XYZ file of C-alpha atoms in Angstrom:
81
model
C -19.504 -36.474 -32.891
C -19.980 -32.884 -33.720
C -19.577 -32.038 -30.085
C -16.474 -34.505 -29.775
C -14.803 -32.864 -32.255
C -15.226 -28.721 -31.010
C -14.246 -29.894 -27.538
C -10.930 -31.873 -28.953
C -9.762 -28.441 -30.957
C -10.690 -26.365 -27.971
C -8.699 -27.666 -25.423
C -5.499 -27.520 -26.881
C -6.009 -23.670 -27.362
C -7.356 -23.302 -23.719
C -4.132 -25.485 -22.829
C -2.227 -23.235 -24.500
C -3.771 -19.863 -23.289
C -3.408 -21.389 -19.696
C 0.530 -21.639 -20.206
C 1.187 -18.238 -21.562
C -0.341 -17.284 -18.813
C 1.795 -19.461 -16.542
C 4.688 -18.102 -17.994
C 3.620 -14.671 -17.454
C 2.958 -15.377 -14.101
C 6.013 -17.159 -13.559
C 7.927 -14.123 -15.250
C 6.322 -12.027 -13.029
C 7.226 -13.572 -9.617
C 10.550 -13.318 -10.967
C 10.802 -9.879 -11.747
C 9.565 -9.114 -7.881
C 11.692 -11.164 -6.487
C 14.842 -10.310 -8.658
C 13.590 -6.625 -7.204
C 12.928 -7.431 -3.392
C 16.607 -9.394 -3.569
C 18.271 -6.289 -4.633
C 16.982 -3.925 -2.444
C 17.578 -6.086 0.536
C 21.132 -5.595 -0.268
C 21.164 -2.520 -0.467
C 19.629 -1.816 2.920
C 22.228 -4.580 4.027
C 25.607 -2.844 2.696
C 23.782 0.695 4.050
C 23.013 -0.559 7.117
C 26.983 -2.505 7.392
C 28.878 1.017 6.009
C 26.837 3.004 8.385
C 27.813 0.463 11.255
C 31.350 0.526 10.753
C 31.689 4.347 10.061
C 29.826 4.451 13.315
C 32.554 2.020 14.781
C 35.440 3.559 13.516
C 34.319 7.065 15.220
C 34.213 5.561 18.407
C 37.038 4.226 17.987
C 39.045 6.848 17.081
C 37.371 8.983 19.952
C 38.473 6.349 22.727
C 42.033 6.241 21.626
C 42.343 10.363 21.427
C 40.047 10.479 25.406
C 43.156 7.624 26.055
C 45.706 9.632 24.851
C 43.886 12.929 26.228
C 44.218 11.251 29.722
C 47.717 9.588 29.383
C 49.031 13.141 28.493
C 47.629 14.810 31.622
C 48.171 12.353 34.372
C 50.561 13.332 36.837
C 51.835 11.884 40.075
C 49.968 13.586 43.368
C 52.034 15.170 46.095
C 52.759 12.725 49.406
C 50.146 14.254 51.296
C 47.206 12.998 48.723
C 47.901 9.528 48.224
């Protein structure tokens, strides 16, 4: 009965210790993931301003080579066409 008895008080405490330590776990995973979620968007919003920085260079480089050409275009004499 003795026995009974020890083993009925323990494992409600080792039920216990094993959910503190869930939650601990648990809290854990969430912190890291919390942490990997936030620097993924900040490599995403880099990565998208450096893109469109990138595209708005070109673009403005194209339109100033179009203009650039437009400007200097001339007709050719008779004898070259």
């Amino acid at each position: 009965m003795i026995i009974s008895l020890t083993k009925l008080f323990a494992l409600p405490i080792i039920f216990s210790t094993g959910l503190v330590s869930c939650a601990e776990f648990k809290e854990a995973g969430r912190t890291i993931g919390h942490t990997a979620r936030n620097v993924t968007r900040e490599i995403g919003h880099g990565t998208r301003d450096a893109a469109r920085e990138i595209g708005h260079g070109t673009k403005r480089v194209v339109n100033s080579i179009g203009q650039e050409t437009s400007d200097s275009t001339q007709p050719l004499p008779d004898d070259e066409q």
